[in-house]
Coordinates of C-alpha atoms and ligand atoms in Angstrom, one line a residue:
X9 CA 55.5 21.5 -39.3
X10 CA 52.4 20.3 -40.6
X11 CA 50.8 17.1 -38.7
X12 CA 49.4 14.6 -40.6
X13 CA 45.3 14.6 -40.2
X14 CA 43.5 11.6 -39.9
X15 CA 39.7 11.9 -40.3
X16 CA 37.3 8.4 -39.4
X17 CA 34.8 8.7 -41.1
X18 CA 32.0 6.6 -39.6
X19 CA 29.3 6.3 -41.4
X20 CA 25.7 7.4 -39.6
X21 CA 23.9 4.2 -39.1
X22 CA 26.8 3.4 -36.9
X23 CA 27.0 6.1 -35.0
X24 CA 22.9 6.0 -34.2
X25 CA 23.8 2.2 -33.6
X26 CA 25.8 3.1 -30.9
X27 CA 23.7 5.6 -29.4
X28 CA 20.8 3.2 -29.3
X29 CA 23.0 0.4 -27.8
X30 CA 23.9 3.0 -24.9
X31 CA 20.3 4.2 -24.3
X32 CA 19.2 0.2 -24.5
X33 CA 22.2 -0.8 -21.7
X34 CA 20.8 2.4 -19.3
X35 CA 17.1 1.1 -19.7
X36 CA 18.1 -2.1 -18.3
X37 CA 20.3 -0.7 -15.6
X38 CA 17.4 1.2 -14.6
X39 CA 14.7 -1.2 -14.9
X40 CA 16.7 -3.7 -13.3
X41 CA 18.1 -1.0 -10.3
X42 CA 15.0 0.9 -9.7
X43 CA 12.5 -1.9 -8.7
X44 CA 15.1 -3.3 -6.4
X45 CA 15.1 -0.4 -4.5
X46 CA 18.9 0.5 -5.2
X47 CA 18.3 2.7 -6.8
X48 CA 16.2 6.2 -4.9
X49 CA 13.1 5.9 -7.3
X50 CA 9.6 7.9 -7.4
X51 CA 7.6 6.4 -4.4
X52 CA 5.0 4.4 -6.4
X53 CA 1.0 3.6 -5.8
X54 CA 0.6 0.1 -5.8
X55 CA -2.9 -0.7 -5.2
X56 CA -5.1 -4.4 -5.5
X57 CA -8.8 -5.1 -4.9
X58 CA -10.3 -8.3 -4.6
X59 CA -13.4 -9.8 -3.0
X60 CA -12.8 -11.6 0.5
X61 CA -15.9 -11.8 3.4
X62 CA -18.5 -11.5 0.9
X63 CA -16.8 -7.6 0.0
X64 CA -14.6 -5.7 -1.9
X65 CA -11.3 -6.1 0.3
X66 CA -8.9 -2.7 -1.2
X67 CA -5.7 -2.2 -0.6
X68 CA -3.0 0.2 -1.0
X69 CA 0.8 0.4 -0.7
X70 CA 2.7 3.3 -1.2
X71 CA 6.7 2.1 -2.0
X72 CA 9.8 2.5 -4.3
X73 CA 9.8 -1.1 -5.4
X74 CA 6.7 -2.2 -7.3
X75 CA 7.6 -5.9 -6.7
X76 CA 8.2 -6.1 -2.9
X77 CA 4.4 -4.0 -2.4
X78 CA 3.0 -6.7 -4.4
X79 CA 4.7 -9.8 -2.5
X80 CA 3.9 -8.0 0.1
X81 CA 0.0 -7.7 -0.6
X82 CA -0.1 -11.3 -2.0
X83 CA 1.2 -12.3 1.7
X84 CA -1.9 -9.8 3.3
X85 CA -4.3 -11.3 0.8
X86 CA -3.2 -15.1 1.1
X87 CA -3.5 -14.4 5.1
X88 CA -7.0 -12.9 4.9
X89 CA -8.4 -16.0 2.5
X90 CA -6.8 -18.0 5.1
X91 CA -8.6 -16.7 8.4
X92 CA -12.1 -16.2 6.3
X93 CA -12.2 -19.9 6.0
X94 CA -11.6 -20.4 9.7
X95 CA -13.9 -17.9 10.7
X96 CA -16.9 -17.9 8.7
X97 CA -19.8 -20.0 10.0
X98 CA -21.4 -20.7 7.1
X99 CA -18.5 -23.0 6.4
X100 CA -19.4 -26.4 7.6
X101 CA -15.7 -27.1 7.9
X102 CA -14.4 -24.0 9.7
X103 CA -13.4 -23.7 13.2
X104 CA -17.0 -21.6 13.9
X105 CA -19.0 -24.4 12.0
X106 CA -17.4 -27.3 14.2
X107 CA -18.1 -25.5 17.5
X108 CA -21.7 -24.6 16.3
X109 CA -22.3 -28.4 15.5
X110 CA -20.8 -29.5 18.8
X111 CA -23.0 -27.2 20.8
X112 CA -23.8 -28.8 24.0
X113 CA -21.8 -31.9 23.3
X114 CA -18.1 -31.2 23.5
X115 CA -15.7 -28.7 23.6
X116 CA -14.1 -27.7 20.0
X117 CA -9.9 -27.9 19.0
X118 CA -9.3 -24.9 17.5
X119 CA -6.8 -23.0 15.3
X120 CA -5.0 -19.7 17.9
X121 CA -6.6 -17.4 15.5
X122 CA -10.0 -18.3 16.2
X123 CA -9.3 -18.9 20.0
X124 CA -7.8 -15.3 19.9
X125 CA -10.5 -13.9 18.3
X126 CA -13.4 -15.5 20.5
X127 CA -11.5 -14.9 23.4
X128 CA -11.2 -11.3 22.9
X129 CA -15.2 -10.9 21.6
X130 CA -15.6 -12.5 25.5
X131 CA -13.7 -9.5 26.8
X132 CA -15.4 -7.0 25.0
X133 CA -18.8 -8.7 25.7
X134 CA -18.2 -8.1 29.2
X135 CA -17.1 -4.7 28.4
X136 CA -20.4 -3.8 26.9
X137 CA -22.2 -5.6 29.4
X138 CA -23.2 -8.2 27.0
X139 CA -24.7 -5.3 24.2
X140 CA -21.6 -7.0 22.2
X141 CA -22.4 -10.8 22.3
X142 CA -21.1 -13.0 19.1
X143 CA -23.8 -15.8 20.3
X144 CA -26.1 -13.8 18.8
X145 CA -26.5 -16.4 15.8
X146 CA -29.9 -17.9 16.7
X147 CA -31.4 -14.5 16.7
X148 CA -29.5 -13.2 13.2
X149 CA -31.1 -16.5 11.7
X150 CA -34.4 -16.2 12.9
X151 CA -34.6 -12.6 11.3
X152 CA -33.2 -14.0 8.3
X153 CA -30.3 -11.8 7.9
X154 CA -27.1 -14.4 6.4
X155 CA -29.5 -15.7 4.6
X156 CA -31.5 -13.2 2.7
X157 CA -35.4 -14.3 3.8
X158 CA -35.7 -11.5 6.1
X159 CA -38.8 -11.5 7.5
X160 CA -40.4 -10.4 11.3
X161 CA -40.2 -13.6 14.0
X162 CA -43.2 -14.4 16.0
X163 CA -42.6 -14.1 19.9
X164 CA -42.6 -17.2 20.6
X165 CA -39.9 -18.0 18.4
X166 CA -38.2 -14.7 19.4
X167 CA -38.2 -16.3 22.9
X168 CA -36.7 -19.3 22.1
X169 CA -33.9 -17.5 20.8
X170 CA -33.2 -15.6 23.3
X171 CA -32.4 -18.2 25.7
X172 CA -29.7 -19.0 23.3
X173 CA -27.9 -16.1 23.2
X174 CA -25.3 -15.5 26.3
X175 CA -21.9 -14.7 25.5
X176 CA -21.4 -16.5 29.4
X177 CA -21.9 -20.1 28.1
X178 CA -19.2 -20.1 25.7
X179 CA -16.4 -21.6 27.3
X180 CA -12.9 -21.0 26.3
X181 CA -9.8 -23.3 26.7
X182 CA -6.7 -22.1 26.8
X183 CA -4.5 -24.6 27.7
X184 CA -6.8 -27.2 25.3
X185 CA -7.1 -24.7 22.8
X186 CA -10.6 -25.5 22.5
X187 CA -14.1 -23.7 22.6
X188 CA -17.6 -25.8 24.4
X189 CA -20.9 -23.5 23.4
X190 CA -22.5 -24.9 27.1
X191 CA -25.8 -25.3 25.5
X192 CA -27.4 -27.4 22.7
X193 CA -28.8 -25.3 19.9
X194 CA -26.3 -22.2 21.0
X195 CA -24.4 -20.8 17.7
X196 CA -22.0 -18.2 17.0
X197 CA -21.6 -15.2 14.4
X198 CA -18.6 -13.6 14.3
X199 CA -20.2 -11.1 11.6
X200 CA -19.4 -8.4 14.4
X201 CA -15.7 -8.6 14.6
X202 CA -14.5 -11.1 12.4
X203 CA -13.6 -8.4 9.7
X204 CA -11.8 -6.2 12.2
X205 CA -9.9 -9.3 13.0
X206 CA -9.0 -10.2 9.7
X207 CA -7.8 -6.6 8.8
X208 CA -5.9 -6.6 11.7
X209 CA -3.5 -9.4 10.3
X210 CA -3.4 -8.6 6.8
X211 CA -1.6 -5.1 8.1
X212 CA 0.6 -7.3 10.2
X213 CA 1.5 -9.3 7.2
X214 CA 2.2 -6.0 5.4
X215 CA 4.4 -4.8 8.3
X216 CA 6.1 -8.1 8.6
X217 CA 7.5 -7.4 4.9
X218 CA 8.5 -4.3 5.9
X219 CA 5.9 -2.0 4.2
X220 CA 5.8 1.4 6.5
X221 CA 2.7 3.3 4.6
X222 CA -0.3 1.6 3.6
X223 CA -3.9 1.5 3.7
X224 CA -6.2 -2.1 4.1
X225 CA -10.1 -1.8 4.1
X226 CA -12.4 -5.0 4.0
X227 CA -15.7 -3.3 3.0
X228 CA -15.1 -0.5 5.4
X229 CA -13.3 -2.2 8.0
X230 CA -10.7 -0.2 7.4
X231 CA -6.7 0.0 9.2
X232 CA -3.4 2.5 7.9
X233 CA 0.2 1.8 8.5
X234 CA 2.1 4.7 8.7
X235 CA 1.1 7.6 7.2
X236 CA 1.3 9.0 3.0
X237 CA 4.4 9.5 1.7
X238 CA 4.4 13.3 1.7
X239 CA 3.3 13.1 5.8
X240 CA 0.2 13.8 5.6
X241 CA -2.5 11.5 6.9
X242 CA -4.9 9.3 5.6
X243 CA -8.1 10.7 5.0
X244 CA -11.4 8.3 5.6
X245 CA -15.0 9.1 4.4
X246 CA -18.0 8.2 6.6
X247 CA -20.8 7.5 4.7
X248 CA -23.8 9.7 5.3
X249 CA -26.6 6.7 6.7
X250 CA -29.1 8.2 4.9
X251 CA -27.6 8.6 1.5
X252 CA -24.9 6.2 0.0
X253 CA -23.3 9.1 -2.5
X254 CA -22.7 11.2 0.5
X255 CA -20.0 11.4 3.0
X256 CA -21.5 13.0 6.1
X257 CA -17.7 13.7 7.4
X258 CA -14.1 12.5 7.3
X259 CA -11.1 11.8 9.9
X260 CA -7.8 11.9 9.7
X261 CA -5.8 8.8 10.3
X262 CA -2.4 7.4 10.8
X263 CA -1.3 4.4 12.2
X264 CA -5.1 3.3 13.2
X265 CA -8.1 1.3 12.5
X266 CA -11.4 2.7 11.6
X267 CA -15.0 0.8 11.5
X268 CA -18.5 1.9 10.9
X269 CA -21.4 -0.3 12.1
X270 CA -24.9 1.3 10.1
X271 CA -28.7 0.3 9.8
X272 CA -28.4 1.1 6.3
X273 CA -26.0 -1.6 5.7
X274 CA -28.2 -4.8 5.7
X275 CA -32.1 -4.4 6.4
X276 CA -35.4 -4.5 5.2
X277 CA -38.0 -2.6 5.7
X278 CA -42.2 -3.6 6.2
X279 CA -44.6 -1.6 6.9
X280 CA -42.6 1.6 6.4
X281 CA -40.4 0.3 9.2
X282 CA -36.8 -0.3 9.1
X283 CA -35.3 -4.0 10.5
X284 CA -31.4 -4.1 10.5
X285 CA -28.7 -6.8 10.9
X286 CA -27.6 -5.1 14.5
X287 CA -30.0 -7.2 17.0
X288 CA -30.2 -6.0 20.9
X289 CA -29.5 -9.5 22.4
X290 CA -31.4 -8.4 25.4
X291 CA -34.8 -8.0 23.3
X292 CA -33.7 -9.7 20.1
X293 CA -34.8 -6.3 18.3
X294 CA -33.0 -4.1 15.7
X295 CA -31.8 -1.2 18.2
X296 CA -33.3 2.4 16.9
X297 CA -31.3 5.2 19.0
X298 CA -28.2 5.0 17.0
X299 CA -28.2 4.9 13.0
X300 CA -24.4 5.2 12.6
X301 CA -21.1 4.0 15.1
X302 CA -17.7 4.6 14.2
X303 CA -14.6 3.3 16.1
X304 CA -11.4 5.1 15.9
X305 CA -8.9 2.4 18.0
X306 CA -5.2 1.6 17.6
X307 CA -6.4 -1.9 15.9
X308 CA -9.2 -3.0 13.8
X309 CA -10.9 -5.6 15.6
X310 CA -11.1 -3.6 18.8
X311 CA -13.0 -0.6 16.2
X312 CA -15.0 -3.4 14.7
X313 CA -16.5 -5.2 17.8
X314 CA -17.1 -2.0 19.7
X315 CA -18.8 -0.2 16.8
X316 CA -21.5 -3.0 17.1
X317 CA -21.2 -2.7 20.5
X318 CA -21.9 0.7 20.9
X319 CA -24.5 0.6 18.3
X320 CA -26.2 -1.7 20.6
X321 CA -25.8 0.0 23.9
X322 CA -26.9 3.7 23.1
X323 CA -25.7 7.1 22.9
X324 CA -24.6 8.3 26.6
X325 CA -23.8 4.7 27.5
X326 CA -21.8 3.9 24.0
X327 CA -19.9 7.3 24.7
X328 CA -19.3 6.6 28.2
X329 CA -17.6 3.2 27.3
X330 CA -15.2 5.1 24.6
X331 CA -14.8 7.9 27.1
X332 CA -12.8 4.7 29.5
X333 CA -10.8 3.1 26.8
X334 CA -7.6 5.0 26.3
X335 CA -6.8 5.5 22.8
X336 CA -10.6 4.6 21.5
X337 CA -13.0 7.2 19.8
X338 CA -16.1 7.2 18.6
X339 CA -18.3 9.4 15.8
X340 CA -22.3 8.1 16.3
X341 CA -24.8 9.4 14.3
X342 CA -28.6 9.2 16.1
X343 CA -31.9 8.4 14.3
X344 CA -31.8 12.6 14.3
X345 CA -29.2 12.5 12.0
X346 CA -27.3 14.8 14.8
X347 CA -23.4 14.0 14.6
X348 CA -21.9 13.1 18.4
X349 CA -18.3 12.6 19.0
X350 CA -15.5 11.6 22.0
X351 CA -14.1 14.0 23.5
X352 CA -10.7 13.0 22.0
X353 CA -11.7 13.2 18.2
X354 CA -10.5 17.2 18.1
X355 CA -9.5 18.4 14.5
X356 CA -9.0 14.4 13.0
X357 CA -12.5 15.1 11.9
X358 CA -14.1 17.0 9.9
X359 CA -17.8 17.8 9.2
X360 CA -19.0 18.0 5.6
X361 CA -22.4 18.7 6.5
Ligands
LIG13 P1 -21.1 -5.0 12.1 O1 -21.4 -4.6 10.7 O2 -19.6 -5.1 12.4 O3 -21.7 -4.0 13.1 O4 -21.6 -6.4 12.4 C1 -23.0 -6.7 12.3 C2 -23.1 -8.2 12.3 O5 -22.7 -8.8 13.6 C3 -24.5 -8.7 12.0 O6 -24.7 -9.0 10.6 C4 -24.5 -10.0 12.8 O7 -23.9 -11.1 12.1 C5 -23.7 -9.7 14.0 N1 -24.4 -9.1 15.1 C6 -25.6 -8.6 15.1 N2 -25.9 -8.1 16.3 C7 -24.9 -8.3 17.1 C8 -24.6 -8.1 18.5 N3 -25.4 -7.5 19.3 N4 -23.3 -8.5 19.0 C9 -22.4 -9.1 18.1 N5 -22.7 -9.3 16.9 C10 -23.9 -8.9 16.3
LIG14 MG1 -18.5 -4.7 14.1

């Protein structure tokens, strides 16, 4: 028996209809899905610069959804612009600009951050037996660093100074939440640790939105969460001291902060002699033995002050002081240009030199 054949005959611009219909519906399934993370994407770079601190502040997340990285980031970002205000002296309305203007009059209310941040530059003062010391202001101003006139202070001036700088008359407040400078005319500068600080809670804003690999560096204050997506680590450059192109060596990070304090990074020179922003607040002098410090530490203030610290306080004492602090290691680089390192650096770094 024959059957009966029944042909449809659609005509093309249907059928091509149809098709594009399908492949429109599966774009927007997908665009929709993939962001969301429902769906297991390509692990995406999401990066954003912009300039915080007087620097380029970079940052880099590594995730499947494009949209939480950059909530994420906008959260770091908002964070860090929040802190700079507190913290930056040359604010007359910060926290550091009202205790500076009270000096010797009254004690200071201040926001936690900056009492945490004070409080722990006290600790690490003493640690360094005062080569760290954020009441150096006096002494930065009279140089002229901050302010661009750079110039060499007279000794009598120099000595006047001087007897402004102790980290010991700044007097914390817990349970007030307050900071007193003791004596008139005492300032402070957070230039040394501020940064770290600040780097330190824009990762923690990262990590409160969940973001597990990521990289956060405030003009070379610099702190990684997690490590790259294919395991490795990330890789840092130091910057040769004596040549801006070059990287005299790298180190491997994960999960840490890494900070370089250098003579080449704000100075001037007269007479053929080099004046940096990293004062000795014993003499009030740009220290010479050390032209490079770098701080490997588990968090980024901790690698920021000490790298100033150590700068301050020399090779064998600097290294000593790393040698004590669990976790904490140090690359220096001495007038020499000879590389030095902890003894728990090992194969994180690498010489290019
Ligand atoms: P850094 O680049 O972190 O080493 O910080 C240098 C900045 O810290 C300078 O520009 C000053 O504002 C400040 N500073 C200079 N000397 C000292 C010191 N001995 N202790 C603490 N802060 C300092
Ligand atoms: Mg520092």
């Amino acid at each position: 028996m024959k059957r009966p054949h029944f042909h449809f005959h659609l005509p093309n611009r249907v059928i091509i209809g149809i098709i594009l219909a399908h492949l429109m519906l599966a774009a927007l399934v997908i665009y929709i899905l993939l962001p969301s993370g429902w769906w297991p994407g390509r692990t995406k770079k999401v990066s954003r610069t912009d300039f915080l601190m007087t620097t380029v502040v970079e940052s880099l997340v590594y995730t499947r959804d494009r949209r939480h990285a950059e909530d994420a980031l906008s959260d770091a970002y908002q964070e860090a612009a929040r802190l700079e205000k507190l913290l930056d002296r040359y604010r007359a309305t910060s926290d550091v600009g009202k205790i500076n203007e009270a000096a010797g009059l009254s004690p200071v209310d201040v926001s936690n951050a900056t009492y945490e941040v004070i409080a722990r530059a006290l600790e690490i003062a003493a640690l360094t037996d005062g080569a760290f010391d954020i009441t150096i202001a006096p002494l930065v101003d009279l140089w002229g660093f901050g302010t661009g006139d750079t110039h060499i202070p007279d000794q009598d001036a120099l000595q006047a100074a001087l007897a402004k700088v102790d980290y010991r008359q700044v007097v914390p407040d817990r349970e007030d939440m307050s900071v007193f400078l003791a004596q008139p005319g005492m300032k402070l500068d957070l230039g040394g640790i501020a940064k770290g600080y600040i780097v330190d809670k824009a990762a923690e804003a990262l990590l409160a939105k969940g973001v597990t690999s990521a990289y956060f560096d405030a003009g070379g204050d610099i702190r990684v969460i997690g490590e790259k997506p294919d395991g490795s680590p990330w890789r840092i450059g130091i910057r040769h001291p004596r040549n801006r192109n070059k990287l005299i060596a790298h180190v491997d990070l994960k999960n840490q902060a890494i900070v370089t304090s250098g003579d080449y990074e704000r100075y001037f020179t007269a007479d053929g002699v080099r004046y940096h922003h990293i004062l000795d607040p014993k003499t009030g002098m740009p220290t010479r033995e050390i032209i490079s410090a770098t701080v490997i530490a588990p968090d980024a203030l901790t690698a920021d002050a000490l790298s100033t610290g150590i700068f301050v306080l020399g090779l064998e004492r600097g290294l000593a002081l790393i040698e004590s602090l669990p976790g904490v290691e140090a690359i220096i680089i001495t007038a020499d240009e000879t590389v030095h390192e902890s003894s728990g650096v090992g194969d994180q770094l690498e010489l290019r030199i």
